[in-house]
PDB file of N, CA and C in Angstrom:
ATOM      1  N   MET C   1      -7.213   3.162 -22.493  1.00 59.00           N
ATOM      2  CA  MET C   1      -5.908   2.566 -22.654  1.00 59.00           C
ATOM      3  C   MET C   1      -5.011   3.495 -23.457  1.00 59.00           C
ATOM      4  N   PRO C   2      -3.818   3.719 -23.018  1.00 65.00           N
ATOM      5  CA  PRO C   2      -2.919   4.623 -23.740  1.00 65.00           C
ATOM      6  C   PRO C   2      -2.459   4.070 -25.084  1.00 65.00           C
ATOM      7  N   GLN C   3      -2.484   2.750 -25.263  1.00 73.00           N
ATOM      8  CA  GLN C   3      -2.024   2.189 -26.530  1.00 73.00           C
ATOM      9  C   GLN C   3      -2.991   2.520 -27.666  1.00 73.00           C
ATOM     10  N   MET C   4      -4.247   2.741 -27.366  1.00 71.00           N
ATOM     11  CA  MET C   4      -5.238   3.009 -28.399  1.00 71.00           C
ATOM     12  C   MET C   4      -5.405   4.503 -28.672  1.00 71.00           C
ATOM     13  N   ALA C   5      -4.749   5.345 -27.926  1.00 77.00           N
ATOM     14  CA  ALA C   5      -4.914   6.794 -28.087  1.00 77.00           C
ATOM     15  C   ALA C   5      -4.481   7.295 -29.467  1.00 77.00           C
ATOM     16  N   PRO C   6      -3.357   6.839 -30.030  1.00 81.00           N
ATOM     17  CA  PRO C   6      -2.998   7.341 -31.368  1.00 81.00           C
ATOM     18  C   PRO C   6      -4.033   7.005 -32.434  1.00 81.00           C
ATOM     19  N   LEU C   7      -4.658   5.836 -32.336  1.00 82.00           N
ATOM     20  CA  LEU C   7      -5.692   5.495 -33.313  1.00 82.00           C
ATOM     21  C   LEU C   7      -6.900   6.411 -33.166  1.00 82.00           C
ATOM     22  N   ASN C   8      -7.236   6.762 -31.957  1.00 88.00           N
ATOM     23  CA  ASN C   8      -8.352   7.667 -31.723  1.00 88.00           C
ATOM     24  C   ASN C   8      -8.041   9.058 -32.286  1.00 88.00           C
ATOM     25  N   TRP C   9      -6.812   9.552 -32.050  1.00 90.00           N
ATOM     26  CA  TRP C   9      -6.437  10.861 -32.590  1.00 90.00           C
ATOM     27  C   TRP C   9      -6.418  10.838 -34.109  1.00 90.00           C
ATOM     28  N   LEU C  10      -5.962   9.731 -34.667  1.00 90.00           N
ATOM     29  CA  LEU C  10      -5.915   9.623 -36.126  1.00 90.00           C
ATOM     30  C   LEU C  10      -7.320   9.613 -36.725  1.00 90.00           C
ATOM     31  N   SER C  11      -8.224   8.907 -36.116  1.00 92.00           N
ATOM     32  CA  SER C  11      -9.592   8.883 -36.631  1.00 92.00           C
ATOM     33  C   SER C  11     -10.261  10.252 -36.472  1.00 92.00           C
ATOM     34  N   LEU C  12      -9.986  10.942 -35.382  1.00 93.00           N
ATOM     35  CA  LEU C  12     -10.522  12.300 -35.216  1.00 93.00           C
ATOM     36  C   LEU C  12      -9.944  13.261 -36.247  1.00 93.00           C
ATOM     37  N   LEU C  13      -8.660  13.129 -36.528  1.00 95.00           N
ATOM     38  CA  LEU C  13      -8.021  13.988 -37.532  1.00 95.00           C
ATOM     39  C   LEU C  13      -8.645  13.760 -38.909  1.00 95.00           C
ATOM     40  N   ILE C  14      -8.835  12.517 -39.270  1.00 96.00           N
ATOM     41  CA  ILE C  14      -9.448  12.205 -40.565  1.00 96.00           C
ATOM     42  C   ILE C  14     -10.885  12.707 -40.613  1.00 96.00           C
ATOM     43  N   PHE C  15     -11.601  12.545 -39.535  1.00 97.00           N
ATOM     44  CA  PHE C  15     -12.986  13.013 -39.479  1.00 97.00           C
ATOM     45  C   PHE C  15     -13.065  14.531 -39.667  1.00 97.00           C
ATOM     46  N   PHE C  16     -12.220  15.289 -38.972  1.00 98.00           N
ATOM     47  CA  PHE C  16     -12.264  16.740 -39.084  1.00 98.00           C
ATOM     48  C   PHE C  16     -11.764  17.222 -40.436  1.00 98.00           C
ATOM     49  N   ILE C  17     -10.817  16.525 -41.038  1.00 98.00           N
ATOM     50  CA  ILE C  17     -10.365  16.899 -42.381  1.00 98.00           C
ATOM     51  C   ILE C  17     -11.481  16.685 -43.399  1.00 98.00           C
ATOM     52  N   VAL C  18     -12.202  15.591 -43.267  1.00 98.00           N
ATOM     53  CA  VAL C  18     -13.322  15.323 -44.188  1.00 98.00           C
ATOM     54  C   VAL C  18     -14.408  16.373 -44.025  1.00 98.00           C
ATOM     55  N   ILE C  19     -14.745  16.721 -42.787  1.00 98.00           N
ATOM     56  CA  ILE C  19     -15.762  17.755 -42.549  1.00 98.00           C
ATOM     57  C   ILE C  19     -15.294  19.096 -43.093  1.00 98.00           C
ATOM     58  N   PHE C  20     -14.009  19.417 -42.894  1.00 97.00           N
ATOM     59  CA  PHE C  20     -13.454  20.680 -43.387  1.00 97.00           C
ATOM     60  C   PHE C  20     -13.529  20.756 -44.913  1.00 97.00           C
ATOM     61  N   MET C  21     -13.149  19.689 -45.599  1.00 97.00           N
ATOM     62  CA  MET C  21     -13.196  19.684 -47.054  1.00 97.00           C
ATOM     63  C   MET C  21     -14.635  19.736 -47.566  1.00 97.00           C
ATOM     64  N   LEU C  22     -15.540  19.079 -46.884  1.00 97.00           N
ATOM     65  CA  LEU C  22     -16.947  19.108 -47.281  1.00 97.00           C
ATOM     66  C   LEU C  22     -17.514  20.515 -47.154  1.00 97.00           C
ATOM     67  N   LEU C  23     -17.241  21.183 -46.064  1.00 96.00           N
ATOM     68  CA  LEU C  23     -17.746  22.545 -45.885  1.00 96.00           C
ATOM     69  C   LEU C  23     -17.117  23.516 -46.880  1.00 96.00           C
ATOM     70  N   ASN C  24     -15.836  23.345 -47.159  1.00 95.00           N
ATOM     71  CA  ASN C  24     -15.189  24.206 -48.151  1.00 95.00           C
ATOM     72  C   ASN C  24     -15.771  24.008 -49.539  1.00 95.00           C
ATOM     73  N   SER C  25     -16.022  22.777 -49.909  1.00 94.00           N
ATOM     74  CA  SER C  25     -16.591  22.533 -51.232  1.00 94.00           C
ATOM     75  C   SER C  25     -18.019  23.059 -51.324  1.00 94.00           C
ATOM     76  N   LEU C  26     -18.792  22.911 -50.260  1.00 93.00           N
ATOM     77  CA  LEU C  26     -20.152  23.468 -50.278  1.00 93.00           C
ATOM     78  C   LEU C  26     -20.115  24.990 -50.369  1.00 93.00           C
ATOM     79  N   ASN C  27     -19.176  25.604 -49.686  1.00 91.00           N
ATOM     80  CA  ASN C  27     -19.052  27.054 -49.747  1.00 91.00           C
ATOM     81  C   ASN C  27     -18.613  27.508 -51.132  1.00 91.00           C
ATOM     82  N   PHE C  28     -17.723  26.765 -51.768  1.00 89.00           N
ATOM     83  CA  PHE C  28     -17.229  27.153 -53.083  1.00 89.00           C
ATOM     84  C   PHE C  28     -18.304  27.042 -54.151  1.00 89.00           C
ATOM     85  N   TYR C  29     -19.082  25.972 -54.121  1.00 88.00           N
ATOM     86  CA  TYR C  29     -20.076  25.744 -55.156  1.00 88.00           C
ATOM     87  C   TYR C  29     -21.432  26.370 -54.855  1.00 88.00           C
ATOM     88  N   SER C  30     -21.559  27.071 -53.754  1.00 87.00           N
ATOM     89  CA  SER C  30     -22.852  27.683 -53.438  1.00 87.00           C
ATOM     90  C   SER C  30     -23.043  29.024 -54.143  1.00 87.00           C
ATOM     91  N   PHE C  31     -21.959  29.619 -54.682  1.00 79.00           N
ATOM     92  CA  PHE C  31     -22.059  30.897 -55.355  1.00 79.00           C
ATOM     93  C   PHE C  31     -22.141  30.701 -56.853  1.00 79.00           C
ATOM     94  N   LEU C  32     -22.972  31.513 -57.517  1.00 78.00           N
ATOM     95  CA  LEU C  32     -23.048  31.513 -58.963  1.00 78.00           C
ATOM     96  C   LEU C  32     -22.482  32.840 -59.456  1.00 78.00           C
ATOM     97  N   TYR C  33     -21.298  32.769 -60.027  1.00 76.00           N
ATOM     98  CA  TYR C  33     -20.653  33.977 -60.516  1.00 76.00           C
ATOM     99  C   TYR C  33     -21.111  34.263 -61.942  1.00 76.00           C
ATOM    100  N   THR C  34     -21.452  35.516 -62.200  1.00 74.00           N
ATOM    101  CA  THR C  34     -21.867  35.890 -63.548  1.00 74.00           C
ATOM    102  C   THR C  34     -20.684  36.486 -64.295  1.00 74.00           C
ATOM    103  N   ASN C  35     -20.591  36.149 -65.547  1.00 73.00           N
ATOM    104  CA  ASN C  35     -19.515  36.643 -66.375  1.00 73.00           C
ATOM    105  C   ASN C  35     -19.846  38.068 -66.832  1.00 73.00           C
ATOM    106  N   LYS C  36     -18.848  38.942 -66.782  1.00 74.00           N
ATOM    107  CA  LYS C  36     -19.085  40.338 -67.166  1.00 74.00           C
ATOM    108  C   LYS C  36     -19.378  40.456 -68.657  1.00 74.00           C
ATOM    109  N   ASN C  37     -18.797  39.593 -69.466  1.00 71.00           N
ATOM    110  CA  ASN C  37     -19.030  39.653 -70.914  1.00 71.00           C
ATOM    111  C   ASN C  37     -20.482  39.337 -71.250  1.00 71.00           C
ATOM    112  N   THR C  38     -21.079  38.422 -70.568  1.00 60.00           N
ATOM    113  CA  THR C  38     -22.464  38.097 -70.861  1.00 60.00           C
ATOM    114  C   THR C  38     -23.389  39.222 -70.416  1.00 60.00           C
ATOM    115  N   LEU C  39     -23.017  39.904 -69.339  1.00 55.00           N
ATOM    116  CA  LEU C  39     -23.832  41.038 -68.914  1.00 55.00           C
ATOM    117  C   LEU C  39     -23.771  42.164 -69.937  1.00 55.00           C
ATOM    118  N   VAL C  40     -22.601  42.414 -70.488  1.00 55.00           N
ATOM    119  CA  VAL C  40     -22.455  43.475 -71.485  1.00 55.00           C
ATOM    120  C   VAL C  40     -23.213  43.106 -72.753  1.00 55.00           C
ATOM    121  N   GLN C  41     -23.123  41.868 -73.175  1.00 54.00           N
ATOM    122  CA  GLN C  41     -23.817  41.450 -74.384  1.00 54.00           C
ATOM    123  C   GLN C  41     -25.328  41.504 -74.198  1.00 54.00           C
ATOM    124  N   SER C  42     -25.806  41.131 -73.051  1.00 51.00           N
ATOM    125  CA  SER C  42     -27.246  41.170 -72.840  1.00 51.00           C
ATOM    126  C   SER C  42     -27.751  42.615 -72.793  1.00 51.00           C
ATOM    127  N   LYS C  43     -26.946  43.524 -72.247  1.00 52.00           N
ATOM    128  CA  LYS C  43     -27.350  44.935 -72.240  1.00 52.00           C
ATOM    129  C   LYS C  43     -27.367  45.503 -73.655  1.00 52.00           C
ATOM    130  N   ASN C  44     -26.402  45.112 -74.468  1.00 51.00           N
ATOM    131  CA  ASN C  44     -26.373  45.594 -75.847  1.00 51.00           C
ATOM    132  C   ASN C  44     -27.574  45.056 -76.632  1.00 51.00           C
ATOM    133  N   LYS C  45     -27.971  43.853 -76.384  1.00 57.00           N
ATOM    134  CA  LYS C  45     -29.122  43.292 -77.083  1.00 57.00           C
ATOM    135  C   LYS C  45     -30.411  43.985 -76.654  1.00 57.00           C
ATOM    136  N   LEU C  46     -30.480  44.389 -75.414  1.00 57.00           N
ATOM    137  CA  LEU C  46     -31.683  45.062 -74.952  1.00 57.00           C
ATOM    138  C   LEU C  46     -31.786  46.479 -75.504  1.00 57.00           C
ATOM    139  N   ASN C  47     -30.656  47.099 -75.813  1.00 57.00           N
ATOM    140  CA  ASN C  47     -30.670  48.472 -76.307  1.00 57.00           C
ATOM    141  C   ASN C  47     -31.024  48.562 -77.791  1.00 57.00           C
ATOM    142  N   LEU C  48     -31.059  47.468 -78.508  1.00 59.00           N
ATOM    143  CA  LEU C  48     -31.392  47.503 -79.919  1.00 59.00           C
ATOM    144  C   LEU C  48     -32.874  47.840 -80.084  1.00 59.00           C
ATOM    145  N   ASN C  49     -33.137  48.710 -81.013  1.00 63.00           N
ATOM    146  CA  ASN C  49     -34.490  49.135 -81.270  1.00 63.00           C
ATOM    147  C   ASN C  49     -34.727  49.101 -82.770  1.00 63.00           C
ATOM    148  N   TRP C  50     -35.943  49.004 -83.219  1.00 68.00           N
ATOM    149  CA  TRP C  50     -36.223  48.950 -84.645  1.00 68.00           C
ATOM    150  C   TRP C  50     -35.902  50.283 -85.328  1.00 68.00           C
ATOM    151  N   LYS C  51     -35.914  51.372 -84.565  1.00 69.00           N
ATOM    152  CA  LYS C  51     -35.608  52.685 -85.132  1.00 69.00           C
ATOM    153  C   LYS C  51     -34.125  52.805 -85.454  1.00 69.00           C
ATOM    154  N   CYS C  52     -33.267  52.127 -84.702  1.00 61.00           N
ATOM    155  CA  CYS C  52     -31.824  52.200 -84.925  1.00 61.00           C
ATOM    156  C   CYS C  52     -31.429  51.429 -86.162  1.00 61.00           C
ATOM    157  N   LEU C  53     -32.206  50.481 -86.582  1.00 57.00           N
ATOM    158  CA  LEU C  53     -31.854  49.703 -87.758  1.00 57.00           C
ATOM    159  C   LEU C  53     -32.296  50.458 -88.980  1.00 57.00           C
TER     160      LEU C  53
END
């Protein structure tokens, strides 16, 4: 029926927007970014030796 077509398109639009947002959020939170400052601090701590003190 042509009268029900807009409701079908609207439900499809909402469905694809929800899937799109879900995939984007999964992609965003799947990476663990390391801070450069923590890498530098950990390297400095590893370089300390009892002879340097």
